[in-house]
CSV table of C-alpha atoms and ligand atoms in Angstrom, one decimal:
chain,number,residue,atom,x,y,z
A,54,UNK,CA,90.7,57.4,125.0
A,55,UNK,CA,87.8,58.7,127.1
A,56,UNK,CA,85.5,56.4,129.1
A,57,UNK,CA,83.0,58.3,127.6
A,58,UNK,CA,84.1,57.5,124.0
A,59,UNK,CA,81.0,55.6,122.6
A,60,UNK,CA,79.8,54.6,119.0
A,61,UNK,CA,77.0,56.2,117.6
A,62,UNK,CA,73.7,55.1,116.1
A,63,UNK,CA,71.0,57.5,116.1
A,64,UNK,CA,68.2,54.7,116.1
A,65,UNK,CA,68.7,53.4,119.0
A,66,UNK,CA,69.1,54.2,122.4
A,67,UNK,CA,71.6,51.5,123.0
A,68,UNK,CA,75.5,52.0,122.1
A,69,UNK,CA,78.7,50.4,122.5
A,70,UNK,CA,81.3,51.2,124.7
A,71,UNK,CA,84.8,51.1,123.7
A,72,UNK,CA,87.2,49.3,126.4
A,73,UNK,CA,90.8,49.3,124.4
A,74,UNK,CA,92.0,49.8,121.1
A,75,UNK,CA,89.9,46.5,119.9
A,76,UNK,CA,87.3,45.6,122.3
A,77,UNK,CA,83.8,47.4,122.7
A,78,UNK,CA,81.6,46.6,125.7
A,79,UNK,CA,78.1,45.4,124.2
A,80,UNK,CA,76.1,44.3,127.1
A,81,UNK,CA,73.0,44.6,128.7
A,82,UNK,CA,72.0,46.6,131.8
A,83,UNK,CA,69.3,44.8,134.4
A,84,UNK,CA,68.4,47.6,136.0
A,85,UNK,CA,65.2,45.9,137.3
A,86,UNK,CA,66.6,42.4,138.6
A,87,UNK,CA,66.4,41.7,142.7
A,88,UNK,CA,66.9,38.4,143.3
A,89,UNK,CA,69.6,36.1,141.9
A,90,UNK,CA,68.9,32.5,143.0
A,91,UNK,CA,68.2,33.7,146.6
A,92,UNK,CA,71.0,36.3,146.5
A,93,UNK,CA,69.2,40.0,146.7
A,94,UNK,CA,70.9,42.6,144.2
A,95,UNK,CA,69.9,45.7,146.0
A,96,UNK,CA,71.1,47.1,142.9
A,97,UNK,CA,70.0,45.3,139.8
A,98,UNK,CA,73.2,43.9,137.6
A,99,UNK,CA,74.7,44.0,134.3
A,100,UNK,CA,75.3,40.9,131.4
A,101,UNK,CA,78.1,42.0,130.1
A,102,UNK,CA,79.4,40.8,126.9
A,103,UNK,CA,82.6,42.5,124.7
A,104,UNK,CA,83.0,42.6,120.8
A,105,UNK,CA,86.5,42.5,119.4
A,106,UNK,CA,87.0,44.0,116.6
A,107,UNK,CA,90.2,42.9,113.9
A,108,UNK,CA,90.3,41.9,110.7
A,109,UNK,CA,88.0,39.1,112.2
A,110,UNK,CA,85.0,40.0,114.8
A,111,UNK,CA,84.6,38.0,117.9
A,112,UNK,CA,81.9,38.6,120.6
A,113,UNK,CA,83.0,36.8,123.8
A,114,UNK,CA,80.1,36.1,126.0
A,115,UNK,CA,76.1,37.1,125.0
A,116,UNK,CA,73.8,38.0,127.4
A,117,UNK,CA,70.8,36.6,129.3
A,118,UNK,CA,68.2,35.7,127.1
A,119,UNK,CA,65.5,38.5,127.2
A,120,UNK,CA,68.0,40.8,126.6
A,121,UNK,CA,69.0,40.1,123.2
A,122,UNK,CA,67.8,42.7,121.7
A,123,UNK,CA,70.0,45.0,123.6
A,124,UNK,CA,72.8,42.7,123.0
A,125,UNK,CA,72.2,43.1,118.6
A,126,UNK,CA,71.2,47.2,118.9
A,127,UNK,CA,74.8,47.7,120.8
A,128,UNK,CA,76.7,45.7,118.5
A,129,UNK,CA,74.7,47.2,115.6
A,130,UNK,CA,76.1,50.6,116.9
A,131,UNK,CA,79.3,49.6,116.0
A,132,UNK,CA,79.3,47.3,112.8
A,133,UNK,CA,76.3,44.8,111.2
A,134,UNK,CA,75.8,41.6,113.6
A,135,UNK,CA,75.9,39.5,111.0
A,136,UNK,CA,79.6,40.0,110.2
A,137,UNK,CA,81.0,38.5,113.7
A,138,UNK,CA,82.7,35.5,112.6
A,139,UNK,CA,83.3,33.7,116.3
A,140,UNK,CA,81.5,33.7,119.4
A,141,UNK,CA,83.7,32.5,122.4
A,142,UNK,CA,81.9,31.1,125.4
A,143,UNK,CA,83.7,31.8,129.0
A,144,UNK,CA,80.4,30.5,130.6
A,145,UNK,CA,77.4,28.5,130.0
A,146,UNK,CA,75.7,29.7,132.4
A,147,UNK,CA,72.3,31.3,131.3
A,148,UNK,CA,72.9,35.2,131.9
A,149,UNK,CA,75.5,34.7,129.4
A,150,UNK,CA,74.7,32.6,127.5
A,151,UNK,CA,70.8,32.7,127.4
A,152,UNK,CA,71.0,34.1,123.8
A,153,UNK,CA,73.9,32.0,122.3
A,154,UNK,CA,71.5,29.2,120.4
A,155,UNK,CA,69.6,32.1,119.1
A,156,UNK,CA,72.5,34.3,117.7
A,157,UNK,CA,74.2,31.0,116.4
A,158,UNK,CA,70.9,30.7,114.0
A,159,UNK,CA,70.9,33.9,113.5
A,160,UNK,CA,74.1,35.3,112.8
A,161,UNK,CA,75.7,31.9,111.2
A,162,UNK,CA,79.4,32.4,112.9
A,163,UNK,CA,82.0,30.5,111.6
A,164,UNK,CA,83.1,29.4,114.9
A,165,UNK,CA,81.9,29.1,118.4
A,166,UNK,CA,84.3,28.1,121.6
A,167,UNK,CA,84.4,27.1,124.8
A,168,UNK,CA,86.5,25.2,127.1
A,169,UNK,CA,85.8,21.1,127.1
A,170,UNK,CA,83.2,21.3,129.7
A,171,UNK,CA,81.6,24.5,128.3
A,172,UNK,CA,81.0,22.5,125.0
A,173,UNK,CA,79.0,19.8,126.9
A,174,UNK,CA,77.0,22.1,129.3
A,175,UNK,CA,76.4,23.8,125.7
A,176,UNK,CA,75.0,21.4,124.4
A,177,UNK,CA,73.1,19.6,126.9
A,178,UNK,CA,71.3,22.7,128.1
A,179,UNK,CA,70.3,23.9,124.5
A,180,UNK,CA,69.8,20.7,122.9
A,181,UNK,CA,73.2,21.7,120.4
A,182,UNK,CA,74.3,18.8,117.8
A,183,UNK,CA,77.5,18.1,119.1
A,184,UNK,CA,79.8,19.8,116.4
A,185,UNK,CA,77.7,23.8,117.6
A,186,UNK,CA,80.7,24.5,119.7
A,187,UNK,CA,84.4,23.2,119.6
A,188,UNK,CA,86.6,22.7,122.5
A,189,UNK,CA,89.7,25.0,123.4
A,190,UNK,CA,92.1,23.6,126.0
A,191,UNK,CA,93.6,25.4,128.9
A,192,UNK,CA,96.6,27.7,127.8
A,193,UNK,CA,95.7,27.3,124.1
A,194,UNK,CA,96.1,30.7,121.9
A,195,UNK,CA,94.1,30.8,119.1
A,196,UNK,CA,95.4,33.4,116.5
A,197,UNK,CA,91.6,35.0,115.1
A,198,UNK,CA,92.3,37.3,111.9
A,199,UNK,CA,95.8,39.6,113.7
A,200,UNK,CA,94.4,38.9,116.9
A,201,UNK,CA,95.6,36.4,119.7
A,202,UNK,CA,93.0,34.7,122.2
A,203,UNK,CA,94.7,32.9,125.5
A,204,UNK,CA,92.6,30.6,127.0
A,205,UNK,CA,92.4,29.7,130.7
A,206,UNK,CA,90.4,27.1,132.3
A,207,UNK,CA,89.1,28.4,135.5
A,208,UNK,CA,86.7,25.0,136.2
A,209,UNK,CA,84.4,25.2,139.2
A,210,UNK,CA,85.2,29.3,139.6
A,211,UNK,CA,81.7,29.1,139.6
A,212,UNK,CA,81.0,26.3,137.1
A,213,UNK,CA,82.7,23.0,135.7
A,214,UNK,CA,82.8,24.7,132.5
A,215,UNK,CA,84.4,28.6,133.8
A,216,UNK,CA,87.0,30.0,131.6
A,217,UNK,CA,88.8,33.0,131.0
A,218,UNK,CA,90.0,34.4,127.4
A,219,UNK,CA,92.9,37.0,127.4
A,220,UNK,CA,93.2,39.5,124.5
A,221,UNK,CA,97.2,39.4,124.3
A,222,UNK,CA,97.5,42.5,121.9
A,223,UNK,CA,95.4,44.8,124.0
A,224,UNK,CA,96.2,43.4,127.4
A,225,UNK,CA,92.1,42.9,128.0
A,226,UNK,CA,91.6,39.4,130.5
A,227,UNK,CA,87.9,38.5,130.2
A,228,UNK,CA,87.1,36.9,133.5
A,229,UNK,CA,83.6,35.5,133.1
A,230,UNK,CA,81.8,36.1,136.7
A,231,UNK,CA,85.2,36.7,138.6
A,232,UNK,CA,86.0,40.0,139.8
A,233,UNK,CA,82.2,40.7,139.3
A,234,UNK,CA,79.5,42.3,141.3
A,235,UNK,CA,75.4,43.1,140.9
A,236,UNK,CA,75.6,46.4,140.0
A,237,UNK,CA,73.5,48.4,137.4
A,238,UNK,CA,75.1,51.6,136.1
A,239,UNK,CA,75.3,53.8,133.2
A,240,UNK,CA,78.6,54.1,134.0
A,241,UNK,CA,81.0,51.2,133.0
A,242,UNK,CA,84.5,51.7,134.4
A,243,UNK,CA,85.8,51.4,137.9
A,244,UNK,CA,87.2,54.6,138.1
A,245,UNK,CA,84.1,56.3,137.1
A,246,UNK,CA,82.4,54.8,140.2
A,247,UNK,CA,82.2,55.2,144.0
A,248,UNK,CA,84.9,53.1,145.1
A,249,UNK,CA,83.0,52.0,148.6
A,250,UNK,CA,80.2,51.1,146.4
A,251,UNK,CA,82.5,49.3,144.4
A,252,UNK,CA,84.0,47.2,147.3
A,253,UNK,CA,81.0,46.4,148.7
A,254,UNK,CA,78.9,45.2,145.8
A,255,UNK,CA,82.3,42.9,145.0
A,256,UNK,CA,82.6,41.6,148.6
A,257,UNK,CA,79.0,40.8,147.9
A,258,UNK,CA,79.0,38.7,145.2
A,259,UNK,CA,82.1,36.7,146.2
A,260,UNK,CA,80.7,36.2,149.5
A,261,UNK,CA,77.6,35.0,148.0
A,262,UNK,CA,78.8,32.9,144.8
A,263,UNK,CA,82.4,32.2,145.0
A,264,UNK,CA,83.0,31.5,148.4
A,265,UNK,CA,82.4,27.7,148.5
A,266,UNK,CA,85.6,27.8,145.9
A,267,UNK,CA,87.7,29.9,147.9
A,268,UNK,CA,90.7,27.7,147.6
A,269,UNK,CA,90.2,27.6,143.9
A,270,UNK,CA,90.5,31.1,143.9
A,271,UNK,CA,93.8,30.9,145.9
A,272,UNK,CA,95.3,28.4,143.1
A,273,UNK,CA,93.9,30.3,140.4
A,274,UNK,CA,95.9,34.1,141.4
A,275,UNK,CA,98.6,31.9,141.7
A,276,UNK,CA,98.3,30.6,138.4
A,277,UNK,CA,97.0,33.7,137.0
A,278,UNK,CA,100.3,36.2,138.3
A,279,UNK,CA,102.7,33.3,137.3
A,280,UNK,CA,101.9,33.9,133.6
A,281,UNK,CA,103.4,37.5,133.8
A,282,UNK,CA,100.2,39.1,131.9
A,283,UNK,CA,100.2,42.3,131.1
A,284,UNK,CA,96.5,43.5,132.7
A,285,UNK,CA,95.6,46.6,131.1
A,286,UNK,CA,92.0,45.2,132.2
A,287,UNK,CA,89.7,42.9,133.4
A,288,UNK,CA,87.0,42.5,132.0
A,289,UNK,CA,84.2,40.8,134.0
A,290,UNK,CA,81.0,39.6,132.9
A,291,UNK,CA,78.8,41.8,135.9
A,292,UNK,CA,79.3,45.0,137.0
A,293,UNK,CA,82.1,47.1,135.8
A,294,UNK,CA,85.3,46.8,133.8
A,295,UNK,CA,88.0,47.0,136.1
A,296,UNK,CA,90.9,49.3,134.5
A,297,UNK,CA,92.7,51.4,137.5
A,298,UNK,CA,92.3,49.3,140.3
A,299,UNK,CA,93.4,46.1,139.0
A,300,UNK,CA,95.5,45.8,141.6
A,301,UNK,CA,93.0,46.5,144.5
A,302,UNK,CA,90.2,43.9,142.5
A,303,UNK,CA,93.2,41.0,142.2
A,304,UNK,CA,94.2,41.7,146.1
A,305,UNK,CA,91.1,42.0,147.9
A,306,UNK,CA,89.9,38.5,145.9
A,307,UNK,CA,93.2,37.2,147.9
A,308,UNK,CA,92.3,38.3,151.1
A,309,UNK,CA,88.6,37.0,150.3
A,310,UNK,CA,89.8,33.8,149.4
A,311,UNK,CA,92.2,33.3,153.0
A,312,UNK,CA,88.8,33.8,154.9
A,313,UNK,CA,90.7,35.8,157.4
A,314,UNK,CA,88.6,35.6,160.3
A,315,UNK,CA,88.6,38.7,161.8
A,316,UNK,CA,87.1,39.2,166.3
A,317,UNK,CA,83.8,40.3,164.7
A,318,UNK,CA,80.6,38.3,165.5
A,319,UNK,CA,77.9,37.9,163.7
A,320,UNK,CA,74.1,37.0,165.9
A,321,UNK,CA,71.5,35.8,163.3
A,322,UNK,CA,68.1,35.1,164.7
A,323,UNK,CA,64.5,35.4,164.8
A,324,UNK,CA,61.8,35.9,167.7
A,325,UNK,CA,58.2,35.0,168.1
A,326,UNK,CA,57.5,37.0,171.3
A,327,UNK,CA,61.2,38.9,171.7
A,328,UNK,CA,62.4,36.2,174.2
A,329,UNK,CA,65.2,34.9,171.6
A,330,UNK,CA,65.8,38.6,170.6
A,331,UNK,CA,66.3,39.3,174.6
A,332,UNK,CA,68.9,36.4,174.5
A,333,UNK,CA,70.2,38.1,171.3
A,334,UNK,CA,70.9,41.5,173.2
A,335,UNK,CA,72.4,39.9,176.0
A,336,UNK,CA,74.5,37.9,174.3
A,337,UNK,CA,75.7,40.9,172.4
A,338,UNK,CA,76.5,42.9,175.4
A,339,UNK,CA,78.9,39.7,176.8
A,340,UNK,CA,80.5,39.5,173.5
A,341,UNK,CA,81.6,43.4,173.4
A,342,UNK,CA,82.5,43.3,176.8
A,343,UNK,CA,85.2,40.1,175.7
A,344,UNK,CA,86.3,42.4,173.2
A,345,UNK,CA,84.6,41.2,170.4
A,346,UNK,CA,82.5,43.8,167.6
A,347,UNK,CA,79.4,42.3,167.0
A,348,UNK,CA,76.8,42.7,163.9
A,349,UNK,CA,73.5,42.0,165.0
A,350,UNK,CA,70.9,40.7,162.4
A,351,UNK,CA,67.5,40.3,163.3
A,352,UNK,CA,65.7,37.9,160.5
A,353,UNK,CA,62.6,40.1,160.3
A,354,UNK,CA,64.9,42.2,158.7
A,355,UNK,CA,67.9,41.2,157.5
A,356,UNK,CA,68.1,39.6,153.8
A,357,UNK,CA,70.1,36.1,154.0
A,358,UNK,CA,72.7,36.9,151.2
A,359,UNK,CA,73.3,39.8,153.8
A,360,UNK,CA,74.1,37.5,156.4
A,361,UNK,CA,76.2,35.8,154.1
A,362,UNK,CA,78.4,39.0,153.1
A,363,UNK,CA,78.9,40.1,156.9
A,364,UNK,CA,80.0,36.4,157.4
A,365,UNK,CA,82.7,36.7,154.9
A,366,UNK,CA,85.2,38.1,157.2
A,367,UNK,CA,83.9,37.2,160.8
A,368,UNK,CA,85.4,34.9,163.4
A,369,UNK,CA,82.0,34.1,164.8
A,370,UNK,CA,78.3,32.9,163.9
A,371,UNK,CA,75.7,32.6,166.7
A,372,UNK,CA,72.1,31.7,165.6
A,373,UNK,CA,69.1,31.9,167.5
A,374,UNK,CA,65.9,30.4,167.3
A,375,UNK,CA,62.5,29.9,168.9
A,376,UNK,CA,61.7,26.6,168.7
A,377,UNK,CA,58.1,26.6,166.4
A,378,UNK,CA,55.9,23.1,165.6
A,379,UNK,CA,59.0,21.3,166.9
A,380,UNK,CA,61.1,22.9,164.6
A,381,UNK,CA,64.0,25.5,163.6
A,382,UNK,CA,61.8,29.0,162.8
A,383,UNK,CA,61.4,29.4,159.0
A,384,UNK,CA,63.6,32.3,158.6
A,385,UNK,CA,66.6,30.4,160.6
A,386,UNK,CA,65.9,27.2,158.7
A,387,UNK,CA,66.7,29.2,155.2
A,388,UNK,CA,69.5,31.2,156.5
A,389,UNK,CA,71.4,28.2,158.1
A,390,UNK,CA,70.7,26.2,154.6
A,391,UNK,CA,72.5,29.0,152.6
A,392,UNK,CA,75.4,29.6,154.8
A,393,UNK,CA,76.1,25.7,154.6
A,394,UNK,CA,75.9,25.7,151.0
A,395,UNK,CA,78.5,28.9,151.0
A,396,UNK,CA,80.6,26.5,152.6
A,397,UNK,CA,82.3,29.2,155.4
A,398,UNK,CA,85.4,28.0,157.1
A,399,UNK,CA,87.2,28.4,160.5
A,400,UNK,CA,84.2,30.0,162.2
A,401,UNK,CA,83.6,29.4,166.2
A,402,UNK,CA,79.6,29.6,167.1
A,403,UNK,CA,76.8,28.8,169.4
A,404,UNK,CA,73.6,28.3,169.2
A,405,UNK,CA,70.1,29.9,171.2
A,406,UNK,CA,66.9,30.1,171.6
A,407,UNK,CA,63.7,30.5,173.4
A,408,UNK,CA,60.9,27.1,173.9
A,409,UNK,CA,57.8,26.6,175.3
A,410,UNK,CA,58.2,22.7,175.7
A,411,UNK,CA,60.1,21.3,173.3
A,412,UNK,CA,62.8,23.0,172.7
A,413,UNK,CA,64.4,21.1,169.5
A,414,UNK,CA,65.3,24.2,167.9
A,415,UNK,CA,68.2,24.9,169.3
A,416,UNK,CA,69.9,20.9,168.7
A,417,UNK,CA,68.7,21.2,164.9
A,418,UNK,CA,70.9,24.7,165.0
A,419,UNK,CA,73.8,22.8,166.5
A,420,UNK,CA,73.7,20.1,164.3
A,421,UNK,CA,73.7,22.2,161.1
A,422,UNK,CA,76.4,24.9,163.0
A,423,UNK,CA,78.8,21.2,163.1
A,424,UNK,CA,78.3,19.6,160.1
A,425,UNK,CA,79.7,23.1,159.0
A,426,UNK,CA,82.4,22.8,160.8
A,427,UNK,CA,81.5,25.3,162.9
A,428,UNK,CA,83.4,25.1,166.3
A,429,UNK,CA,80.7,25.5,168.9
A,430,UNK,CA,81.4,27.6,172.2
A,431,UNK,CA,78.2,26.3,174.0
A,432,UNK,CA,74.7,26.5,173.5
A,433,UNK,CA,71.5,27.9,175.7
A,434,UNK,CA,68.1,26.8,176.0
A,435,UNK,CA,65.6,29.2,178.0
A,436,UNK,CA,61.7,28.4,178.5
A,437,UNK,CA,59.1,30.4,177.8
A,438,UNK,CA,61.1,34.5,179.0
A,439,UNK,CA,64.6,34.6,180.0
A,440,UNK,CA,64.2,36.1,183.6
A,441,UNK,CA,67.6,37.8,185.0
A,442,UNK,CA,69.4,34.2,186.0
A,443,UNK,CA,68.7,33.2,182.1
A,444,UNK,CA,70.1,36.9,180.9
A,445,UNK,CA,73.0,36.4,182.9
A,446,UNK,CA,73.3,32.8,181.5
A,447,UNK,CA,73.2,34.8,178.1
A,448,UNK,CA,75.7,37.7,179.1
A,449,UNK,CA,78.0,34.6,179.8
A,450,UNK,CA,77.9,32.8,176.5
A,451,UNK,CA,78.5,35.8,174.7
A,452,UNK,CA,81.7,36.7,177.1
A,453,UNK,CA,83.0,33.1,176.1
A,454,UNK,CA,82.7,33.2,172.9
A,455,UNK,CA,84.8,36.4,172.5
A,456,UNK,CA,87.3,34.7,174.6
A,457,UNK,CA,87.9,32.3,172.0
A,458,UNK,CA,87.5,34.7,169.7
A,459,UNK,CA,90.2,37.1,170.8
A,460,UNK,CA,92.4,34.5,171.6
A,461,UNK,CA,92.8,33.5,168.1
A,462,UNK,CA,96.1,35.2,166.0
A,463,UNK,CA,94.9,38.1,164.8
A,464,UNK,CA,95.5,38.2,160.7
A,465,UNK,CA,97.8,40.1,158.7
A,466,UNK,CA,97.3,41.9,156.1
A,467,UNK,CA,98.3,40.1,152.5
B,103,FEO,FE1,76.9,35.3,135.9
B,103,FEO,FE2,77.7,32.1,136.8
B,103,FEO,O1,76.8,33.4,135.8
């Protein structure tokens, strides 16, 4: 079958997709969205949401609310909406389900599923009566017309509610937001994309949403290569549908999930008059002459959810700061508050900054650095401009750091 095999309906310009013998993509593309809950997507995303097609019809996931339209026109490309008879829930969350209460009053299904906590996020965040959506249970197969539907309960990979539903006759898993990425294409295979592209936009997203589960993830590839599936594709709910490197999109999620710490350090920070960017620099040349690589990432322009995707692999987070009304600088104070929320572990750090008289800046920055269990190297403190006794101060922080850095085991590849 050709990726480029696609139903036709001559009134509009949305169509289907076909994925396998039984399953059509029908989803939306966001080509326009930049900003998911603080996370920038550079380039836009997809809603992605599959029809099955048997002797019953089943759409698994719906899309984001204001796309609905898109959602009916695709599967209207393929057969008349009304005629799906279930609608499976993996997620309750809105950009896949912002268009379920509609299409339940709409197109009447028989049927709509989710796991145990799906049916109560359901129904709390629509206002369902409580028999809208019935419960499956982890491992359940439900047989749908000549079709078979395994359900696996994925909870808190992102959501209490997560689950994933695996077409058994066409070897199709439907992963919900795992093995995602932001990424708006016309294109809606793996193979049919850049694969750098493709690695990037993934490490993205996991660094960015799943990383505060990343021992859940580890469990759940356990669990999921125990069962034995036959994976002729995954089929996530952003981005594209993985179908050749299934592999490569299982692997690199392990490798993700270990939080191999790798000799890189990362220098976050922002500058009123370029004293704290001067300690920046000369921290940076002590760290590369310990042998560390460094990634330097000025606040004035570098986006957070970028800090948080070159933390993903790094051994080492310094963060600088001029002290400002007493206080962390603005753009600090929001990067620090995501990276604690992403939960990072087995980092090494410091903390900097320039002051004028107070000087708290750099003690909020430690205090946030160990309440991540961040292990701190050693912090420095310079009033007003670092002269060459303060940049030498600097040069040394940075050479200690690497020291700890490069003294660590270096990891292996999984
Ligand atoms: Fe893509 Fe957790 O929603």
């Amino acid at each position: 079958m050709s990726s480029m095999e696609k139903a036709t309906h001559l009134d509009s310009p949305y169509h289907a997709v076909r994925v396998s013998e039984h399953v059509y993509w029908v989803g939306a593309i966001d080509w326009s969205l930049r900003d998911f809950h603080g996370y920038a997507t550079q380039r836009g995303t997809t809603y992605n949401a599959f029809l099955v097609l048997g002797e019953k019809i089943t759409l698994i996931d719906t899309v984001k609310a204001p796309f609905k339209d898109e959602l009916l026109a695709r599967i209207a490309s393929v057969i008349d909406p009304a005629r799906i008879d279930y609608i499976i829930s993996n997620h309750a969350e809105m950009d896949h389900s912002g268009c379920l209460p509609a299409l339940i009053a709409e197109l009447k299904p028989e049927k709509v599923y989710a796991s145990p906590n799906g049916v109560k996020a359901l129904t709390e965040h629509f206002h369902l009566t409580p028999d809208t959506v019935t419960a499956i249970s982890d491992g359940e197969t439900l047989a749908l017309g000549e079709l078979h539907f395994t359900f696996l309960e994925t909870r808190m990979l992102h959501w209490p509610d997560s689950m994933f539903t695996y077409l058994v006759e066409d070897g199709v898993l439907f992963s919900n937001d795992a093995f995602g990425m932001h990424l708006a294409t016309t294109e809606r295979f793996d193979d049919e994309i850049d694969p750098s592209i493709l690695e990037y936009e993934a490490k993205t997203y996991f660094a960015n949403i799943l990383l505060p589960y990343a021992s859940l993830i580890t469990k759940l590839l356990a669990k999921v290569g125990g069962l034995g599936l036959t994976l002729n594709a995954i089929a996530t709910d952003h981005g594209p549908v993985w179908r050749s490197d299934i592999h490569g999109a299982l692997a690199r999620y392990g490798v993700w999930a270990a939080q191999q710490r790798s000799t890189k350090a990362v220098i976050v920070y922002d500058t009123m008059w370029e004293s704290t960017a001067k300690m920046a620099r000369a921290i940076s040349e002590g760290l590369l002459e310990g042998g560390a690589t460094v990634k330097f990432l000025p606040l004035n322009s570098s986006h957070r959810s970028d800090v948080a995707t070159e933390m993903l692999d790094a051994g080492a987070l310094l963060v600088g700061s001029p002290t400002m009304n007493n206080n962390l600088f603005p753009t600090v104070a929001d990067v620090l508050t995501y990276l604690k929320g992403l939960r990072p572990q087995g980092l090494v750090g410091a903390a900097f900054g320039s002051y004028g008289w107070g000087g708290e800046a750099v003690k909020q920055i430690e205090e946030i650095l160990s309440a991540m269990h961040v292990e701190l190297v050693g912090d420095l403190k310079v009033k007003y401009v670092p002269d060459a006794a303060a940049l030498a101060q600097c040069h040394a922080l940075g050479l200690a750091v690497a020291e700890r850095l490069t003294a660590r085991p270096v990891p292996t590849a999984s």
